[in-house]
Short mmCIF file of C-alpha atoms in Angstrom, two decimals:
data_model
loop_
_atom_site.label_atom_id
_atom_site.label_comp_id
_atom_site.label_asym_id
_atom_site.label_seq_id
_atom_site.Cartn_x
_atom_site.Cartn_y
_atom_site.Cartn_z
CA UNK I 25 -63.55 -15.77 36.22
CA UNK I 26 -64.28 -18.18 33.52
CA UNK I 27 -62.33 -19.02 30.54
CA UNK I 28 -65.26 -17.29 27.97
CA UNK I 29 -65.09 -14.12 29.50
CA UNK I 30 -61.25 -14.00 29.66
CA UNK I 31 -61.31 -14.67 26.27
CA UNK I 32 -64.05 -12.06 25.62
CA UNK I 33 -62.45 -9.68 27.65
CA UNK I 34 -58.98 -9.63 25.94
CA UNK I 35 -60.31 -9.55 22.46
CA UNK I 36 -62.13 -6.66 23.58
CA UNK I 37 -58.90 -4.94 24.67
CA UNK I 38 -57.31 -5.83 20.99
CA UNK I 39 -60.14 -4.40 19.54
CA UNK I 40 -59.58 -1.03 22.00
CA UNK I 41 -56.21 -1.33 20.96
CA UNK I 42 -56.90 -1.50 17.25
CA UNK I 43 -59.01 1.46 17.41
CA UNK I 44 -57.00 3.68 19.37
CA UNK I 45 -53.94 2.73 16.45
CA UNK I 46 -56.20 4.05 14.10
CA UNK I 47 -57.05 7.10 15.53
CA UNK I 48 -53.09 7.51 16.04
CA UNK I 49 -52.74 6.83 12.54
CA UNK I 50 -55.45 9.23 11.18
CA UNK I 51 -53.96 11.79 12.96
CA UNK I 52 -50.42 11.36 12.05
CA UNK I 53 -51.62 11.12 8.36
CA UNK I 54 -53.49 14.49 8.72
CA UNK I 55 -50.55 16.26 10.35
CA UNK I 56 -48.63 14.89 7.69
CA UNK I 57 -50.51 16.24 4.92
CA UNK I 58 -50.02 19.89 6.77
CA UNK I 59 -45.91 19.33 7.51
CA UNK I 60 -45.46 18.33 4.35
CA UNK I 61 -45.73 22.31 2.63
CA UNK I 62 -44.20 23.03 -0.18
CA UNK I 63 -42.45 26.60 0.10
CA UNK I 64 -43.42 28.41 -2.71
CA UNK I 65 -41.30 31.08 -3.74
CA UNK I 66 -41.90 31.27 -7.67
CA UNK I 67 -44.30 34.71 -7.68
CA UNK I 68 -41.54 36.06 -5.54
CA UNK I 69 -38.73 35.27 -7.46
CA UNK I 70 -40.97 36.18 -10.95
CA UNK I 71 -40.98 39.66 -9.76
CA UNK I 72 -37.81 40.10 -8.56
CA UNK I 73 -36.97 38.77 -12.32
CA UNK I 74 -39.08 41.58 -13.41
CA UNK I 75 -37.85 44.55 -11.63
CA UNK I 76 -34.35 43.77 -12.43
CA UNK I 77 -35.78 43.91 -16.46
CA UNK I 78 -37.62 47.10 -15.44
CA UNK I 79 -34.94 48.77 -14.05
CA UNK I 80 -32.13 47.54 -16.65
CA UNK I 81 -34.90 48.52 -19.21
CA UNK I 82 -35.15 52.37 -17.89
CA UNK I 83 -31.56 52.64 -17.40
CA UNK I 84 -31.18 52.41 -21.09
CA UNK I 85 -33.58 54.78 -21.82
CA UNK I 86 -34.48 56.09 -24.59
CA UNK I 87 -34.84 52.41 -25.78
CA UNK I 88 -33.08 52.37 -29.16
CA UNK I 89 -35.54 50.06 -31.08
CA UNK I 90 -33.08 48.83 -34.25
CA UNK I 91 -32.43 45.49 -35.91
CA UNK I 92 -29.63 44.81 -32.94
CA UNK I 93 -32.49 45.19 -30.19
CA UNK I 94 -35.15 43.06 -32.40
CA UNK I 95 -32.45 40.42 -32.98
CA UNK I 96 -32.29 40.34 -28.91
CA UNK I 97 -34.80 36.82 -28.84
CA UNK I 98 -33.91 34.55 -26.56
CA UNK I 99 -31.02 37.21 -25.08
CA UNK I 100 -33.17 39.34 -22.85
CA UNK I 101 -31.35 38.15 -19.61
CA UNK I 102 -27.59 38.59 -21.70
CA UNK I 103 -29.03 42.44 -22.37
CA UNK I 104 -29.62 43.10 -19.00
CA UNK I 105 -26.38 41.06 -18.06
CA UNK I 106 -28.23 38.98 -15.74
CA UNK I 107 -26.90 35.30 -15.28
CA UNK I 108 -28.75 31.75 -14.56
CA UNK I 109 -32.23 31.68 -13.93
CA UNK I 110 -32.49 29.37 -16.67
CA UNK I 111 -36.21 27.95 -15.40
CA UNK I 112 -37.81 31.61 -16.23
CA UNK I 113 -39.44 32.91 -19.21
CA UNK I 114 -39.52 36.43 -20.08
CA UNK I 115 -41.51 38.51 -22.48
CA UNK I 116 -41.47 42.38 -23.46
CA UNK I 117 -44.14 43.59 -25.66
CA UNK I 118 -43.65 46.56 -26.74
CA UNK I 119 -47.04 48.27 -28.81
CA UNK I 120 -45.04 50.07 -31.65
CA UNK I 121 -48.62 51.61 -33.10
CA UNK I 122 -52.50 50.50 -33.22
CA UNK I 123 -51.98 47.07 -34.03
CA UNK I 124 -48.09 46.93 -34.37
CA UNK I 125 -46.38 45.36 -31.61
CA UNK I 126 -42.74 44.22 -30.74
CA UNK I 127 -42.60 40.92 -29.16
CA UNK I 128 -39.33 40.06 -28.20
CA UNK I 129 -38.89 36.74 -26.17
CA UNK I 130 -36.78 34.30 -23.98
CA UNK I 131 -37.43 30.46 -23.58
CA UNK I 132 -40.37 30.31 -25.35
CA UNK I 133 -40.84 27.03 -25.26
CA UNK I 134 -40.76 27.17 -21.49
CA UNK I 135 -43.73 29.28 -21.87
CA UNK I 136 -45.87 26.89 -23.47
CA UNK I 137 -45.40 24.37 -21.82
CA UNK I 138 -46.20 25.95 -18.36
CA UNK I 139 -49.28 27.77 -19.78
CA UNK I 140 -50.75 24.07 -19.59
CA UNK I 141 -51.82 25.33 -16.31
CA UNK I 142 -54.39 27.53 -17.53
CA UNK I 143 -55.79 24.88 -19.43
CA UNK I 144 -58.40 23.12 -17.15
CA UNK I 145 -58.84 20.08 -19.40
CA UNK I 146 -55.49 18.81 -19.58
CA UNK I 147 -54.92 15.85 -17.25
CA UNK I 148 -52.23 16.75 -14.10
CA UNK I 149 -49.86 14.36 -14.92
CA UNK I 150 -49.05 16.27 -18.21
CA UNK I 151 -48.41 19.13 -16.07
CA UNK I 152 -45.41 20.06 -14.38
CA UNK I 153 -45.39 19.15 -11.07
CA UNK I 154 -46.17 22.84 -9.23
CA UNK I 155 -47.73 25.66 -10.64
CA UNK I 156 -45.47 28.54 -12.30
CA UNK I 157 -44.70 31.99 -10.19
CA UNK I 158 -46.06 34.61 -12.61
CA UNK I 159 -45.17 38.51 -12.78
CA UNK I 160 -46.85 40.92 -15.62
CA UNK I 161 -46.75 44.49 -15.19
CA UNK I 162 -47.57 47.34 -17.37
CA UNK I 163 -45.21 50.55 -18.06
CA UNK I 164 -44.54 53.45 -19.60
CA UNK I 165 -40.89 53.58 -21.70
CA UNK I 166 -39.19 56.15 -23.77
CA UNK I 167 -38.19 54.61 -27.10
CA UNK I 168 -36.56 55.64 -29.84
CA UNK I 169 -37.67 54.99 -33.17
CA UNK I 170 -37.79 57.16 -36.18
CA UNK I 171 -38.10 60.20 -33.14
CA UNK I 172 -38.31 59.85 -29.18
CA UNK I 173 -41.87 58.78 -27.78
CA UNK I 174 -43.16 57.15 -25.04
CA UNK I 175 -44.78 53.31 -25.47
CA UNK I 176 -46.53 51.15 -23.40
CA UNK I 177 -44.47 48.36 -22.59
CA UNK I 178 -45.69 44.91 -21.01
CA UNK I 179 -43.60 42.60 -19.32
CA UNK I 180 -44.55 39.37 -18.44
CA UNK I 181 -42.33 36.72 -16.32
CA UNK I 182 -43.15 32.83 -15.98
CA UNK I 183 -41.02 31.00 -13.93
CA UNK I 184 -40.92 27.38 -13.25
CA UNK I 185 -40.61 24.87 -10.85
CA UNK I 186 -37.54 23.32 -11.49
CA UNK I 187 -35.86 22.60 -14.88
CA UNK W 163 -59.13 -10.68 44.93
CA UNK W 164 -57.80 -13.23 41.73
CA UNK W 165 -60.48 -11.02 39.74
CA UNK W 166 -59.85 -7.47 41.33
CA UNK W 167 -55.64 -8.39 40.55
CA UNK W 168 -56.37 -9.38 37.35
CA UNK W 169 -58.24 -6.50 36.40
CA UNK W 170 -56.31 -3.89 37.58
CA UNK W 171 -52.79 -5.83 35.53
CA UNK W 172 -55.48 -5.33 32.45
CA UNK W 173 -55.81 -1.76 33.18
CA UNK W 174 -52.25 -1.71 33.53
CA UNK W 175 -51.18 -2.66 30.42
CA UNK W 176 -53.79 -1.14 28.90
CA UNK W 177 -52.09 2.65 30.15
CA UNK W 178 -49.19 1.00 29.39
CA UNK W 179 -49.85 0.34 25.72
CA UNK W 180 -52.00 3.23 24.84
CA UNK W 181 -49.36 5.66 26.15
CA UNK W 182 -46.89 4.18 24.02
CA UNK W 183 -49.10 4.41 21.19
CA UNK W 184 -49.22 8.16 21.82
CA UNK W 185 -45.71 8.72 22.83
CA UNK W 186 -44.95 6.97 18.98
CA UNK W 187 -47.64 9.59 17.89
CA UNK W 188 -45.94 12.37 19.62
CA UNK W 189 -42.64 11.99 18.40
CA UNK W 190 -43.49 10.51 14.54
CA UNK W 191 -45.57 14.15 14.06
CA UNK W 192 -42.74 16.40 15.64
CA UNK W 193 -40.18 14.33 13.93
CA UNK W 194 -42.21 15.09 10.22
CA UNK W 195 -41.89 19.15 11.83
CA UNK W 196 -38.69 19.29 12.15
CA UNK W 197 -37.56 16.84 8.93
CA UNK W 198 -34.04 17.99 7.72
CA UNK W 199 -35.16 18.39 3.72
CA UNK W 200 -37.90 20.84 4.79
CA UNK W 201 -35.41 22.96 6.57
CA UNK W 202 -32.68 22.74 3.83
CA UNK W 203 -35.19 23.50 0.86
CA UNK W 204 -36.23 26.38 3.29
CA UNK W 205 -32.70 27.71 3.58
CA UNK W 206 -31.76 27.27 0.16
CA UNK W 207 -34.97 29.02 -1.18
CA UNK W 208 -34.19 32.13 1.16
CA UNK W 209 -30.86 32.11 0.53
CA UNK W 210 -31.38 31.83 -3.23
CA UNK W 211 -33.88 35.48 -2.99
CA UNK W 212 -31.47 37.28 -0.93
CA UNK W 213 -28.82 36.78 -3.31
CA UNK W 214 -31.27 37.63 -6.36
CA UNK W 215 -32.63 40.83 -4.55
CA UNK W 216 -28.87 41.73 -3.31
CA UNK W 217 -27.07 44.50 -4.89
CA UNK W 218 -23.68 44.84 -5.75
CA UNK W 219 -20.67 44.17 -3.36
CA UNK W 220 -23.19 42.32 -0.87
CA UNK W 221 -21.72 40.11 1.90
CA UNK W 222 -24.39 36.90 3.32
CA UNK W 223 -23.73 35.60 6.65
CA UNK W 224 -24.76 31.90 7.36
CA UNK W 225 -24.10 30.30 10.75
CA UNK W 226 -23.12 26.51 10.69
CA UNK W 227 -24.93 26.26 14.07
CA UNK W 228 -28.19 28.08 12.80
CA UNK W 229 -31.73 27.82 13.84
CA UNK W 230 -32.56 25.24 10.74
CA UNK W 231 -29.53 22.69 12.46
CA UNK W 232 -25.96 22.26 11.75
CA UNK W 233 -25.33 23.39 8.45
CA UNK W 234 -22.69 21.47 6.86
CA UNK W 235 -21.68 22.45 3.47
CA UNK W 236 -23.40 25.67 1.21
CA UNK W 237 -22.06 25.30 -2.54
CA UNK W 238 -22.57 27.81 -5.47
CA UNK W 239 -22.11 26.42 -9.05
CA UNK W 240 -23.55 27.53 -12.00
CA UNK W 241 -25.97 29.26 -10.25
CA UNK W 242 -27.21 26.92 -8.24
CA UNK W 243 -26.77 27.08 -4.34
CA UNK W 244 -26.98 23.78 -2.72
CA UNK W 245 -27.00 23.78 1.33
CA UNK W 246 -26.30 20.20 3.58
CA UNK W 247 -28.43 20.85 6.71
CA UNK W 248 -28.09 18.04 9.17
CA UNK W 249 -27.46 14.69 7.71
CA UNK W 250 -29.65 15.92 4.61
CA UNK W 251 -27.11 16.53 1.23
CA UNK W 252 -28.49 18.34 -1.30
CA UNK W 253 -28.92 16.86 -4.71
CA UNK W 254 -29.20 19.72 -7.49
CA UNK W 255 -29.66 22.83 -5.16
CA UNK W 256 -31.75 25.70 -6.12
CA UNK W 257 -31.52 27.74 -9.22
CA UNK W 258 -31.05 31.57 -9.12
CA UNK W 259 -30.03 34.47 -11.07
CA UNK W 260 -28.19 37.18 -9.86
CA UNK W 261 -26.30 40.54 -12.39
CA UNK W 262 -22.85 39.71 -10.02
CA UNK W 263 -20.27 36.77 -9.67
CA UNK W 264 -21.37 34.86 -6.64
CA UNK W 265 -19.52 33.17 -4.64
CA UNK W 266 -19.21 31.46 -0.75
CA UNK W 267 -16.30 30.85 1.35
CA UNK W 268 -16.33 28.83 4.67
CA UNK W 269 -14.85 29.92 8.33
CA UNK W 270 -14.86 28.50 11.25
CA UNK W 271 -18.05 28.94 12.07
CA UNK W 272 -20.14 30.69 9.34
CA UNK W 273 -20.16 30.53 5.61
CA UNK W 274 -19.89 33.75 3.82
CA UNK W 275 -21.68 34.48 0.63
CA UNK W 276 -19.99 37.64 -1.59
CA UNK W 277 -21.90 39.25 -4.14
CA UNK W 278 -19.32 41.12 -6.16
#
């Protein structure tokens, strides 16, 4: 055999070589991208949140709206004697009459700052880096104001990524 | 028969090299499957929801040989759980709430979590 198609020969098995890397490569990369999950558990935990408020909520039925349950912002959790969980937000609205509501909240600020996700036009990078789990339900509660009646409460839960 | 020899020690090598390239393949994509952090954000996760859907007076098993790997250390502070699986240490844990004190307590050859 001569020298040129030695030569010839082994750069074409380099060049086999090369390609077959590449394929290994492309593959690896695209298992990659499907091994590399995140495990999301937020809208899980958000309604777990939220059935423990439900059901601490009806236990204390009738709900005795006064000035000590209004002043209960940013203590929703300490009412229902539930502990950590500080990456949630929770939010009772309670519709007192046409128009009239009770909104009593906890980490607010938590709230706005994951509802960036609903915003399509803000870049990702001002996001957070996942998406919040998110629990809202609708219910029925015996409260007690001036005399016992039933009210439409709404609960809604945010909870984020990591804080 | 130089050119017949010479072709068949190309061919050779060439099985040679393009198994190895696959064998790396093989092993690089199994070893991203079973990566340590995957498994210890899995446990920690689950753990985290049992204890938060977990009434009162609730005892949680772990195994220190479980099906995630060895399981070396499972810490609860300020409700936080943080689980060492392997050779991976956890660095903040996960967060969860929970109406009961929560608390773990190694054996031999589990860890126990109490709800109380």
């Amino acid at each position: 055999m001569n020298k040129k198609a030695q030569t010839g020969e082994a750069i074409l098995m380099i060049v086999k070589l090369f390609l077959i890397m590449v394929i290994a490569f492309s593959i690896y990369f695209i298992a990659s991208l499907f091994l590399d999950y995140h495990i999301d558990t937020l809208n899980v935990e958000a309604s777990l949140l939220g059935e423990e408020i439900l059901n601490c909520l009806s236990s204390k039925e009738p709900l005795v709206i006064d000035d000590e349950f209004k002043s209960r912002q940013d203590e929703i959790k300490k009412y229902c004697g539930i502990n950590g969980g500080n990456n949630s937000y929770i939010g009772i609205n309670i519709t007192l009459a046409e128009g009239e509501y009770l909104l009593l909240e906890e980490n607010k600020e938590l709230k706005e700052s994951l509802y960036l996700y609903e915003t399509p036009y803000i870049e990702t990078s001002v996001k957070n880096s996942r998406a919040p789990g998110k629990y809202t339900k609708e219910t029925n509660i015996t409260v007690l104001t001036e005399e016992e009646e039933k009210l439409v409460l709404n609960l809604e839960i945010l909870i984020a990524n990591e804080v | 028969m130089g050119k017949r020899g010479s072709n068949l020690q190309q061919t050779i090598v060439h099985i040679i090299l393009v198994a190895l390239i696959l064998a790396l393949l093989v092993f690089a994509v199994l070893g991203r499957g079973n990566n340590s952090e995957i498994k210890k954000e899995l446990l920690e996760k689950q753990t985290a929801m049992l204890i938060e859907a977990s009434p009162q007076n609730t005892q949680l098993e772990i195994n220190k040989q479980n099906v995630n790997g060895l399981i070396k250390n499972v810490e609860i502070k300020d409700y936080r759980i943080s689980i060492d699986v392997g050779s991976v240490e956890s660095e903040k844990g996960y967060m969860f709430f929970s109406k009961y004190d929560v608390s773990v307590k190694e054996e031999e050859t589990k860890f126990i979590i109490k709800i109380e």
